[in-house]
Amino acid sequence: MFSIDFDNIDLNPEKLLLKTAIESPNFPFEYLSIIAEIESWRKEVYRPIYYVHKWWARRLGTVFRAIIIATFSSQNCSIVDDLYKPLKLKRGKIFDPFMGSGVTVGEAVKLGATAIGRDINPVAYFLVKNALSQKDKGRIQSTFEEIKQDIYSVMQKYYTTVLSNGETVTVLYYFWVKYLPCPECDQQVDLFSSYIFSKHAYPNKFPEAKAVCPNCGDINSIHYKDTSVTCQQCSTVFNPQVACVKGKMASCKCCGHCFQINKTIQNIGKPPSHRMYAKLVLLKNGVKQYLTVKEYDIDLYKVTVKELSQRDNFYPVVSIQPGNNTNQILNYSYQYWHEMFNERQLLCLGILAERIKKIEDINIRDLFICLFSGVLEFNNIFCSFKGEGTGAVRPIFSNHILKPERTPIEANIWGTPKSSGSFSTLFASRIIKAIDYCEKPFELKAVQVNKKWQSEKVYALSNPIGYKIANSFQELNDLRPVYLSVGDSGETDIPTESIDAVITDPPFFDNVHYSELADFFYVWQCYLITNHVSDKDTTRHAHEVQSSDSLIFAHRLQRVFVECHRVLKTDGLMIFTYHHSRTDGWSAILSALVKAGFAIVATHPIKSEMSVATSKSQAKEPIDIDVIVVCKKRERVKLDNNLTNILEDAYVNAINQVERFRSVQRRLSKNDILVILMAQVLKGLSAYHQIDTALDWLEEHKKEVIDMVEGIYFKYNNAEQ
């Protein structure tokens, strides 16, 4: 292995200590978690390079920078100090077999290492390639201006309306509601769960909200807690908090019949219809105003429907395949990916796509295809309104699933400076910010002010980011330090024992099925990329490490770990981050690791993704930490034939790590403690000589593990109270 070299001179390998900083129990995870916490709140601002396109479970750049530094440092180094030194990792080769959004690859090349990234999903590969490739900011900005000159006025005419005084203004957002015919009386039932469609993100401070009258459709300004409102237009008295939908059921206000929404949709055999009921316009003076939908708006939409019908092959027509994450929309009778957009969205996306295809420079064209693909995330009928005081559009994957939206929002696709999720605003917030970061990379440093942690940016630690990407391992050199590929990571072209460290973040077996969600973007990327060679309409792959069956997941993960074992040097480390709330999630990891020839030599808990992510905020005991799992080849580890002290040792080590978190006032949920304890248990079991016996032991002792978690949680919760 290689060490960090502060003077760009290779150190004599004979002088290196055998144990690295990442193997040491003193790895400073508690302080690193403070920095990671700060980064997690605005990841797209502090690490914009990984946010040029949507990906799931993006890990924190600070964490992986620290992991890489500690992997190539001796255990007596100060990792916290080294985070803020302009380090150069001489000739160290790092491989990430689950590249995802490219965090490992990006942080590795910032440290001067050679980085090899591979992912089985072509959407992930396309994202990372565009993030790390060389970019000419001037040419990219001029290309944007040329696109704007050609199609801005064409697209904006579909997002205009006329005020009562005859003035033409721009529409920022249209508000829609799904409706179904009542199975009993055939009357239209709007699928509102509340008649309040807009309120502030901080309603206690800004209590004004907007409600639509269920009788005449007029828009009323109300207090967000009001339970009785008299419509200013028709004098109807209604409770804005209660509408026709409650959970999975809807009731008809005409006949009172109550029916199941999903079952009714399936009986009809097509997705629910939609109607516009409100719009948010931008007045000439810059003020935003909510208005009801008028005849002009309906007629304009009919124009878009007619124009779309006159254009051939204007969008991809690809069927949605059944799957863990796609069955929900199939149950809503969505059969094709393009049905997730309305006609105006399809027309404007098609206009934008046609213009992007005309960009001659293939690298710039790919970057704008990446941007276009990101626009899809915020411009479909699965988006909803977040409200005032925040980004208005809640994108399709805010919940990491494909959830049909009963009251979708339609945004202005080109957008204005006051728009959310539009082509123009995402160009500025994603592409330009990523380019600026690549030109002047920085790290976050935590500083304490009045007993509160704040951040400051530290520059001049890394060279500018932007490379010619190698197309094979053999092409890697000082000018091409990054090799990216798409395909099965169980089979690579990497030479045997040529990698110093494998550093990655594998998928979770029963969580988000990335390929099923990524197909939403992939069908459009295939449509746009003129030299696209794949004949597949999906990113799904027989060898993807994703399955709701823990045995299948373990087997597929084992294939990749076996390849990692082959390419890793004899004394190299394989390091990955992981968490899970169930025992079978841990037994799958243990099985894959040991059968691939690895044993765990250290585990460190660390701050995970943003604490208020939707998927976490809805969990009873959310997991707020990952565990860093450090592995060596089993032939380089002293194995044990005694399981007697596994639980006792794991408990002592877990208590120590919990105490260290408490010393920096980090509260832990039960599942956080479970992650810490299970990682320690797996460390002991992975060094046992017989894997089947270790797996049986884990199954037999899972109740004892849960009891230990309860005890630790109870002990420290009572201490804090």
XYZ file of C-alpha atoms in Angstrom:
721
model
C 0.000 0.000 0.000
C 1.006 3.629 -0.427
C 1.074 6.366 2.152
C 0.067 9.984 1.894
C 2.959 12.080 0.697
C 2.931 15.731 1.653
C 5.876 16.650 -0.595
C 4.834 14.605 -3.655
C 7.690 12.153 -2.980
C 7.002 8.442 -2.619
C 7.688 7.087 0.841
C 9.636 3.885 1.325
C 6.974 1.159 1.781
C 9.209 -0.605 4.316
C 8.748 2.335 6.696
C 4.970 2.088 6.666
C 3.177 0.664 9.664
C 1.160 -2.464 8.994
C -1.990 -1.024 10.573
C -3.608 2.010 8.947
C -5.633 4.792 10.538
C -8.897 3.381 9.215
C -8.179 0.133 11.135
C -7.531 1.960 14.384
C -10.284 2.122 17.052
C -9.317 5.785 17.447
C -10.658 6.764 14.023
C -12.362 10.123 14.861
C -15.883 9.272 13.709
C -17.568 11.503 16.301
C -15.883 14.689 15.058
C -16.202 13.703 11.407
C -19.927 13.225 12.016
C -20.196 16.870 13.068
C -18.749 18.000 9.721
C -20.861 15.442 7.872
C -23.986 16.712 9.652
C -23.320 20.219 8.348
C -22.735 18.905 4.821
C -25.885 16.763 4.951
C -28.192 19.752 5.283
C -27.066 21.257 1.969
C -25.298 18.478 0.124
C -26.109 19.972 -3.270
C -24.368 23.219 -2.219
C -21.351 21.751 -0.437
C -20.724 18.907 -2.942
C -22.519 20.040 -6.158
C -20.330 17.809 -8.312
C -22.427 14.792 -7.271
C -25.731 16.591 -7.897
C -25.719 17.208 -11.639
C -28.359 14.475 -11.799
C -30.573 12.514 -9.435
C -29.249 9.384 -7.771
C -30.355 7.574 -4.636
C -28.596 7.227 -1.268
C -25.779 9.628 -2.133
C -23.231 9.480 0.622
C -21.356 12.423 2.104
C -18.147 13.670 0.508
C -16.568 14.562 3.852
C -17.003 10.989 5.070
C -15.429 9.410 2.008
C -12.577 11.921 1.928
C -11.794 10.933 5.516
C -12.072 7.221 4.704
C -9.617 7.553 1.815
C -7.128 9.586 3.842
C -7.320 7.125 6.737
C -6.942 4.144 4.402
C -3.566 5.397 3.207
C -2.311 6.819 6.531
C -0.569 5.186 9.452
C -2.590 4.961 12.661
C -0.580 7.687 14.412
C -1.729 10.342 11.894
C -4.338 12.977 12.743
C -7.135 12.411 10.245
C -8.959 15.593 11.319
C -5.865 17.695 10.628
C -5.145 15.878 7.371
C -8.634 16.701 6.058
C -7.414 20.260 5.595
C -4.001 19.623 4.070
C -3.285 19.611 0.310
C -2.525 15.897 0.218
C -1.357 13.987 -2.847
C -1.830 10.242 -2.879
C 0.985 8.980 -5.067
C 0.013 6.164 -7.410
C -2.650 4.767 -5.091
C -5.408 2.961 -7.038
C -8.949 2.967 -5.622
C -11.831 0.911 -7.035
C -15.545 1.523 -6.414
C -17.682 -1.334 -7.822
C -20.947 0.399 -6.851
C -20.113 3.846 -8.193
C -23.602 5.387 -7.859
C -23.302 9.176 -7.880
C -19.491 8.993 -7.910
C -18.612 10.144 -4.383
C -15.723 7.696 -3.930
C -14.316 8.421 -7.388
C -14.589 12.193 -6.983
C -13.017 12.285 -3.538
C -10.221 9.931 -4.645
C -9.128 12.066 -7.605
C -9.324 15.209 -5.463
C -6.682 13.529 -3.290
C -4.515 12.751 -6.292
C -5.300 9.034 -6.469
C -6.134 6.958 -9.510
C -9.842 6.129 -9.391
C -11.718 3.286 -11.074
C -15.493 3.476 -10.917
C -17.955 0.925 -12.249
C -21.722 0.620 -11.978
C -24.161 -1.803 -13.494
C -26.641 1.021 -14.100
C -26.013 3.201 -17.182
C -27.800 6.192 -15.616
C -25.240 6.243 -12.784
C -22.380 5.921 -15.273
C -23.775 8.789 -17.386
C -24.095 10.996 -14.289
C -20.525 10.439 -13.085
C -19.005 10.766 -16.561
C -20.626 14.171 -16.973
C -19.666 15.240 -13.449
C -15.943 14.448 -13.783
C -15.240 15.176 -17.470
C -13.377 18.281 -18.596
C -15.661 21.285 -19.061
C -15.312 24.621 -20.818
C -17.533 26.937 -18.778
C -17.559 29.640 -21.451
C -18.690 27.292 -24.205
C -21.290 25.691 -21.953
C -22.766 29.074 -21.035
C -22.806 30.213 -24.671
C -24.527 26.947 -25.666
C -27.209 27.619 -23.073
C -27.738 31.114 -24.465
C -28.017 29.718 -28.009
C -30.657 27.238 -26.870
C -32.514 30.036 -25.104
C -32.441 32.211 -28.211
C -33.864 29.398 -30.343
C -36.693 28.022 -28.186
C -37.340 30.263 -25.162
C -40.203 32.223 -26.721
C -41.657 29.076 -28.306
C -41.836 27.287 -24.948
C -42.963 30.254 -22.860
C -46.060 30.870 -24.971
C -47.501 27.686 -23.492
C -47.093 29.139 -19.977
C -48.963 32.433 -20.290
C -52.338 33.667 -19.162
C -54.426 36.828 -19.485
C -55.469 38.823 -16.421
C -58.903 40.390 -16.040
C -57.421 43.713 -17.202
C -56.199 42.122 -20.444
C -52.541 41.990 -19.418
C -50.556 38.894 -20.470
C -48.383 37.375 -17.728
C -46.236 34.293 -17.178
C -47.563 31.247 -15.347
C -45.140 29.709 -12.865
C -47.248 26.696 -11.878
C -50.545 25.069 -12.740
C -52.347 23.096 -10.031
C -54.132 19.899 -11.051
C -56.300 17.326 -9.308
C -57.023 13.745 -10.318
C -60.679 12.760 -10.523
C -62.661 9.546 -10.902
C -66.277 8.762 -11.755
C -68.253 7.622 -8.735
C -68.898 3.858 -9.164
C -72.434 4.387 -7.862
C -73.752 7.557 -9.576
C -70.999 8.269 -12.162
C -70.499 11.845 -10.918
C -66.979 13.278 -10.971
C -65.113 12.936 -7.659
C -62.067 15.163 -7.200
C -59.335 13.341 -5.273
C -58.595 16.141 -2.816
C -57.618 15.053 0.677
C -57.751 18.712 1.728
C -58.970 21.866 -0.005
C -55.870 23.691 1.215
C -53.435 23.488 -1.688
C -50.841 26.058 -0.620
C -49.372 27.033 2.726
C -46.019 28.242 3.968
C -43.228 25.869 4.967
C -43.247 27.649 8.356
C -47.003 28.102 8.911
C -46.763 29.211 12.537
C -44.758 32.216 11.415
C -46.610 32.736 8.121
C -50.143 31.376 8.736
C -51.839 32.510 5.500
C -52.836 29.611 3.222
C -54.842 29.142 0.026
C -57.915 26.928 -0.259
C -60.046 26.098 -3.269
C -63.824 26.256 -2.830
C -65.375 22.817 -3.466
C -68.496 24.456 -4.890
C -67.341 27.192 -7.300
C -63.578 26.616 -7.476
C -62.661 30.107 -6.300
C -59.433 30.620 -4.360
C -59.743 31.813 -0.776
C -57.071 33.203 1.522
C -57.428 31.527 4.921
C -55.553 30.757 8.132
C -53.935 27.348 7.703
C -55.750 26.022 10.831
C -59.222 27.228 9.809
C -61.947 24.583 9.976
C -64.779 26.748 8.675
C -64.465 29.076 5.692
C -67.078 31.091 3.806
C -66.188 31.306 0.125
C -65.721 34.921 -0.935
C -67.248 34.159 -4.346
C -70.296 31.925 -3.754
C -70.713 32.143 0.058
C -70.483 28.363 0.460
C -69.358 27.381 3.955
C -66.852 24.523 3.997
C -64.166 22.912 6.134
C -60.906 23.287 4.145
C -59.227 20.552 6.197
C -61.619 17.823 5.013
C -62.282 16.766 1.420
C -63.431 13.698 -0.486
C -60.351 11.541 0.126
C -59.231 9.919 3.338
C -56.357 7.486 2.981
C -57.130 4.924 0.275
C -60.836 5.756 0.214
C -62.881 8.461 -1.522
C -66.497 9.502 -1.018
C -68.881 11.056 -3.517
C -70.399 14.333 -2.311
C -73.393 13.780 -4.605
C -74.608 10.353 -3.466
C -72.376 9.736 -0.430
C -70.992 6.468 -1.814
C -67.573 5.521 -0.399
C -65.194 3.615 -2.667
C -61.606 2.343 -2.832
C -59.493 4.516 -5.132
C -57.051 1.860 -6.398
C -59.767 -0.689 -7.106
C -61.836 1.871 -9.016
C -58.827 2.851 -11.146
C -58.089 -0.812 -11.916
C -61.705 -1.402 -12.929
C -61.519 1.537 -15.349
C -58.246 0.203 -16.778
C -56.501 3.532 -17.373
C -54.906 6.261 -15.223
C -57.244 8.806 -13.598
C -58.095 11.962 -15.516
C -56.900 15.395 -14.380
C -58.287 18.900 -14.342
C -56.631 22.263 -13.719
C -58.136 24.240 -10.888
C -55.602 26.990 -10.061
C -52.426 28.703 -11.224
C -49.647 30.795 -9.728
C -48.661 33.690 -11.986
C -45.775 36.130 -11.998
C -46.945 39.708 -12.388
C -44.916 42.337 -14.230
C -43.843 43.875 -10.921
C -42.381 40.535 -9.734
C -45.217 39.721 -7.348
C -46.673 36.191 -7.399
C -50.442 35.763 -7.347
C -52.774 32.745 -7.091
C -55.646 32.759 -9.575
C -58.390 30.404 -10.649
C -58.179 28.652 -14.014
C -60.137 30.457 -16.746
C -61.344 29.558 -20.216
C -58.141 31.021 -21.707
C -56.040 28.490 -19.762
C -58.215 25.554 -20.823
C -58.127 26.640 -24.480
C -54.347 27.075 -24.365
C -53.971 23.555 -23.017
C -56.166 22.232 -25.840
C -53.779 23.902 -28.284
C -50.840 22.001 -26.783
C -52.751 18.730 -27.023
C -53.443 19.367 -30.721
C -49.857 20.391 -31.492
C -48.459 17.325 -29.739
C -50.758 15.051 -31.750
C -49.322 16.481 -34.978
C -45.723 15.533 -34.106
C -44.377 12.039 -34.699
C -41.857 10.262 -32.459
C -41.698 13.324 -30.215
C -41.104 11.356 -27.009
C -40.113 7.799 -26.041
C -42.905 5.227 -25.883
C -41.681 2.489 -23.542
C -43.768 0.209 -21.353
C -43.294 0.015 -17.577
C -42.251 -3.444 -16.405
C -43.551 -4.969 -13.153
C -41.235 -4.682 -10.161
C -40.907 -3.939 -6.475
C -40.965 -0.150 -7.039
C -43.002 -0.019 -10.272
C -46.001 -2.115 -9.179
C -47.435 0.876 -7.325
C -47.870 2.886 -10.517
C -48.956 -0.164 -12.509
C -51.744 -0.545 -9.947
C -52.779 2.989 -10.871
C -53.032 1.747 -14.483
C -49.982 3.616 -15.746
C -48.611 1.343 -18.480
C -46.023 3.576 -20.211
C -43.373 5.959 -18.904
C -44.688 8.847 -21.027
C -48.065 8.605 -19.267
C -46.345 10.148 -16.258
C -46.370 13.504 -18.085
C -49.266 15.597 -19.345
C -49.471 16.729 -22.970
C -48.026 20.197 -22.388
C -45.062 18.695 -20.561
C -44.484 16.188 -23.373
C -44.696 18.930 -26.007
C -42.236 21.256 -24.268
C -39.866 18.442 -23.312
C -39.926 17.332 -26.948
C -39.098 20.849 -28.165
C -36.209 21.018 -25.694
C -34.978 17.542 -26.642
C -34.980 18.368 -30.361
C -32.814 21.420 -29.749
C -30.349 19.584 -27.494
C -29.878 16.907 -30.159
C -28.537 19.607 -32.476
C -25.552 20.451 -30.230
C -22.493 19.429 -32.259
C -19.925 18.958 -29.485
C -20.739 15.520 -28.084
C -19.347 16.284 -24.597
C -21.410 19.463 -24.281
C -24.431 17.671 -25.738
C -24.102 14.898 -23.150
C -23.920 17.477 -20.363
C -27.155 19.094 -21.576
C -28.771 15.659 -21.905
C -27.806 15.135 -18.269
C -29.428 18.475 -17.416
C -32.530 17.610 -19.460
C -32.789 14.290 -17.639
C -32.701 16.176 -14.348
C -35.514 18.438 -15.551
C -37.719 15.345 -15.866
C -37.478 14.887 -12.100
C -39.363 18.161 -11.471
C -41.677 18.220 -14.488
C -44.125 15.321 -14.459
C -47.541 14.635 -12.969
C -45.999 12.805 -10.000
C -44.678 16.097 -8.591
C -46.476 18.039 -5.880
C -46.421 21.519 -4.363
C -44.170 22.021 -1.329
C -45.599 25.441 -0.583
C -44.216 28.907 -0.018
C -40.892 29.584 1.676
C -39.056 26.680 0.022
C -38.445 25.197 -3.410
C -41.992 25.017 -4.755
C -41.803 21.663 -6.545
C -41.533 18.430 -4.595
C -39.887 16.164 -7.177
C -41.026 12.704 -8.168
C -38.438 10.827 -6.082
C -38.691 12.830 -2.863
C -39.936 9.629 -1.198
C -37.552 7.256 -3.048
C -40.564 5.567 -4.654
C -42.897 6.032 -7.604
C -45.898 7.415 -5.746
C -48.898 8.576 -7.825
C -49.738 12.155 -6.879
C -53.458 12.974 -6.557
C -52.922 16.733 -6.661
C -49.924 17.240 -8.961
C -48.238 20.516 -9.820
C -47.175 21.423 -13.348
C -44.200 23.784 -13.475
C -43.043 26.112 -16.235
C -40.423 23.889 -17.911
C -38.108 26.645 -19.147
C -38.789 28.641 -16.006
C -38.065 32.101 -14.636
C -35.660 33.303 -11.908
C -38.502 32.589 -9.446
C -39.161 29.057 -10.718
C -38.333 25.745 -9.074
C -36.993 22.731 -10.964
C -36.960 24.336 -14.425
C -34.419 23.966 -17.229
C -33.001 27.457 -16.677
C -32.849 27.317 -12.879
C -31.354 23.814 -12.809
C -28.725 24.944 -15.315
C -27.668 27.573 -12.786
C -28.085 25.529 -9.599
C -26.722 22.200 -10.841
C -24.478 22.648 -13.872
C -22.878 26.030 -13.183
C -22.425 25.332 -9.467
C -20.805 21.978 -10.266
C -18.447 23.649 -12.746
C -17.564 26.347 -10.197
C -16.828 23.659 -7.605
C -14.650 21.763 -10.095
C -12.670 24.934 -10.773
C -12.214 25.714 -7.055
C -12.879 22.652 -4.885
C -13.283 23.244 -1.166
C -13.784 21.283 2.041
C -16.011 22.044 5.003
C -14.502 22.712 8.396
C -16.560 22.712 11.600
C -15.942 25.630 13.945
C -17.640 26.209 17.267
C -19.230 29.622 17.814
C -21.077 30.242 21.088
C -21.230 26.475 21.700
C -22.838 25.901 18.280
C -21.170 24.233 15.338
C -20.862 26.280 12.177
C -18.966 25.692 8.958
C -16.331 27.479 6.963
C -14.983 26.619 3.533
C -11.325 25.691 3.102
C -9.941 26.149 -0.413
C -6.688 25.249 -2.196
C -6.623 21.647 -0.993
C -7.207 19.986 -4.361
C -6.363 20.615 -7.986
C -9.232 21.604 -10.302
C -11.476 18.658 -11.251
C -11.950 17.720 -14.889
C -10.417 14.834 -16.774
C -10.291 12.916 -19.980
C -11.945 9.705 -18.887
C -10.042 6.485 -19.606
C -11.976 3.806 -21.486
C -9.964 0.891 -20.074
C -7.659 0.101 -17.180
C -4.673 0.141 -19.556
C -5.425 3.765 -20.544
C -4.957 5.042 -16.982
C -2.101 7.517 -16.634
C -1.307 10.882 -15.014
C -3.434 12.722 -17.603
C -6.236 10.168 -17.414
C -6.469 9.260 -13.711
C -10.133 8.186 -13.910
C -11.475 5.028 -15.521
C -15.272 4.704 -15.589
C -17.268 1.816 -16.989
C -20.805 0.488 -17.010
C -21.462 -3.189 -16.419
C -21.458 -6.088 -13.982
C -18.865 -5.466 -11.266
C -18.610 -9.210 -10.781
C -16.529 -9.216 -13.986
C -13.994 -6.472 -14.759
C -10.902 -5.900 -16.884
C -8.876 -4.880 -13.825
C -5.663 -6.925 -13.470
C -5.313 -9.274 -10.504
C -3.872 -7.691 -7.326
C -3.551 -4.240 -8.898
C -5.875 -2.262 -6.578
C -4.723 -0.717 -3.289
C -8.186 -0.197 -1.818
C -11.800 -0.983 -2.654
C -14.007 1.768 -1.192
C -17.718 1.665 -1.873
C -21.323 1.864 -0.680
C -23.327 -1.214 -1.774
C -27.109 -1.173 -2.230
C -29.558 -2.307 0.456
C -31.310 -5.506 -0.524
C -34.898 -4.623 0.419
C -34.937 -0.861 0.008
C -34.869 1.161 -3.203
C -34.556 -0.841 -6.416
C -32.422 1.641 -8.294
C -32.860 0.182 -11.765
C -36.657 0.292 -11.600
C -36.571 3.982 -10.686
C -33.680 4.862 -13.008
C -35.690 3.645 -16.008
C -37.773 6.813 -15.641
C -34.668 8.737 -16.802
C -33.131 6.039 -18.973
C -35.892 5.864 -21.595
C -35.395 9.586 -22.268
C -31.596 9.339 -22.261
C -31.807 6.588 -24.884
C -34.141 8.802 -26.907
C -31.694 11.713 -26.752
C -28.301 10.036 -27.148
C -27.806 9.650 -30.892
C -24.956 7.143 -30.581
C -26.743 5.032 -27.980
C -25.946 1.399 -28.731
C -28.039 -0.546 -26.218
C -31.109 -2.340 -27.530
C -32.589 -2.509 -24.036
C -35.418 -0.290 -22.787
C -34.472 -0.840 -19.161
C -31.496 -0.578 -16.826
C -32.501 -3.798 -15.072
C -29.823 -6.487 -15.143
C -29.761 -10.118 -14.076
C -26.664 -9.499 -11.950
C -27.673 -6.243 -10.281
C -27.143 -6.429 -6.525
C -30.760 -5.789 -5.685
C -33.394 -8.203 -4.462
C -36.049 -8.405 -1.764
C -34.822 -11.948 -1.108
C -31.864 -11.790 1.290
C -30.341 -15.014 -0.070
C -30.388 -13.740 -3.656
C -29.007 -10.398 -2.518
C -26.185 -12.090 -0.595
C -25.286 -14.281 -3.579
C -25.151 -11.337 -5.998
C -23.152 -9.232 -3.563
C -20.771 -12.134 -3.040
C -20.034 -12.210 -6.805
C -18.885 -8.598 -6.670
C -16.890 -9.104 -3.477
C -15.150 -12.115 -5.047
C -14.028 -9.879 -7.914
C -12.899 -7.255 -5.399
C -10.850 -9.949 -3.660
C -9.207 -10.863 -6.977
C -8.214 -7.318 -7.971
C -7.177 -6.224 -4.457
C -3.535 -6.411 -3.434
C -2.593 -8.941 -0.760
C -2.581 -6.375 2.059
C -5.199 -4.115 0.514
C -8.352 -3.052 2.309
C -11.978 -3.311 1.218
C -14.060 -0.648 2.949
C -17.753 0.046 2.582
C -20.541 1.874 4.396
C -23.743 0.126 5.385
C -26.731 0.150 7.685
C -29.831 -1.948 8.122
C -32.602 -2.298 10.664
C -33.151 -6.062 10.276
C -31.014 -9.061 11.155
C -31.316 -10.622 7.686
C -29.805 -7.452 6.225
C -26.713 -8.105 8.333
C -26.558 -11.848 7.792
C -26.611 -11.235 4.025
C -23.582 -8.952 4.345
C -21.755 -11.428 6.595
C -22.384 -14.307 4.198
C -21.250 -12.334 1.137
C -18.111 -11.075 2.851
C -16.821 -14.294 4.317
C -17.671 -16.478 1.305
C -15.789 -13.964 -0.855
C -12.722 -14.370 1.350
C -12.885 -11.296 3.618
C -12.944 -10.677 7.362
C -13.834 -7.459 9.169
C -10.983 -5.805 11.066
C -12.695 -2.579 12.193
C -16.083 -0.846 12.231
C -16.805 2.835 12.807
C -20.245 4.493 13.016
C -20.560 7.720 11.038
C -23.209 10.298 10.173
C -25.337 9.182 7.234
C -27.533 11.181 4.838
C -29.700 14.155 5.828
C -31.658 13.550 9.006
C -34.891 15.066 7.695
C -35.029 13.136 4.426
C -38.643 12.153 3.745
C -37.981 8.438 4.068
C -36.382 9.046 7.483
C -38.877 11.526 8.870
C -41.650 8.974 8.364
C -39.793 6.195 10.182
C -40.546 5.454 13.837
C -36.888 4.808 14.688
C -34.961 6.404 11.807
C -31.378 5.376 11.110
C -29.166 8.440 11.115
C -25.799 6.723 10.880
C -23.931 4.339 8.614
C -21.210 2.037 9.767
C -17.839 2.025 8.023
C -16.878 -1.631 7.599
C -13.128 -2.237 7.126
C -12.142 -5.633 5.691
C -8.989 -7.561 4.872
C -8.447 -10.776 2.990
C -9.066 -13.659 5.399
C -5.628 -15.108 4.770
C -4.173 -11.907 6.283
C -6.348 -12.102 9.430
C -5.956 -14.346 12.460
C -9.080 -16.510 12.495
C -10.796 -17.782 15.619
C -12.611 -21.011 16.462
C -14.373 -19.683 19.547
C -17.734 -17.881 19.557
C -17.982 -17.580 23.339
C -17.044 -13.907 23.700
C -18.685 -12.516 20.537
C -21.579 -10.775 22.305
C -19.566 -9.585 25.270
C -16.840 -8.045 23.099
C -19.389 -6.495 20.741
C -21.276 -4.976 23.681
C -18.142 -3.417 25.210
C -17.029 -1.963 21.877
C -20.528 -0.686 21.046
C -20.832 1.013 24.455
C -17.517 2.745 23.820
C -18.693 4.070 20.448
C -22.049 5.187 21.858
C -20.222 7.034 24.643
C -18.048 8.808 22.086
C -21.149 9.993 20.247
C -22.684 11.176 23.516
C -19.529 13.201 24.213
C -20.443 15.401 21.225
C -24.162 15.452 22.132
C -25.321 13.223 19.269
C -28.585 11.469 20.098
C -29.041 7.941 18.796
C -32.233 6.093 17.923
C -32.701 2.410 18.742
C -31.877 1.545 15.162
C -28.714 3.648 15.322
C -27.608 1.597 18.324
C -28.583 -1.580 16.470
C -26.308 -0.557 13.583
C -23.393 0.035 15.971
C -23.881 -3.229 17.858
C -24.562 -5.417 14.801
C -21.425 -4.149 13.105
C -19.392 -5.184 16.135
C -21.074 -8.590 16.205
C -20.285 -9.115 12.514
C -16.677 -8.160 13.117
C -16.301 -11.065 15.526
C -18.290 -13.527 13.430
C -16.409 -12.721 10.221
C -13.171 -14.010 11.769
C -14.721 -17.335 12.737
C -13.355 -20.176 10.655
C -16.743 -21.713 9.677
C -19.236 -19.319 8.030
C -22.322 -21.577 8.233
C -21.835 -21.932 11.980
C -21.416 -18.137 12.297
C -24.648 -17.530 10.374
C -26.517 -20.036 12.541
C -25.132 -18.331 15.646
C -26.371 -14.939 14.411
C -29.869 -16.322 13.843
C -29.950 -18.011 17.250
C -28.764 -14.914 19.128
C -30.752 -12.170 17.398
C -33.131 -11.816 20.383
C -30.153 -11.294 22.683
C -28.827 -8.637 20.311
C -32.190 -6.838 20.324
C -32.325 -7.031 24.126
C -28.838 -5.489 24.287
C -29.964 -2.673 22.003
C -32.992 -2.021 24.221
C -30.757 -1.982 27.276
C -28.253 0.449 25.795
C -31.025 2.719 24.519
C -32.829 2.687 27.873
C -29.616 3.343 29.781
C -28.591 6.423 27.815
C -32.080 7.833 27.372
C -32.586 7.744 31.145
C -29.151 9.287 31.684
C -30.030 12.189 29.376
C -33.333 12.777 31.141
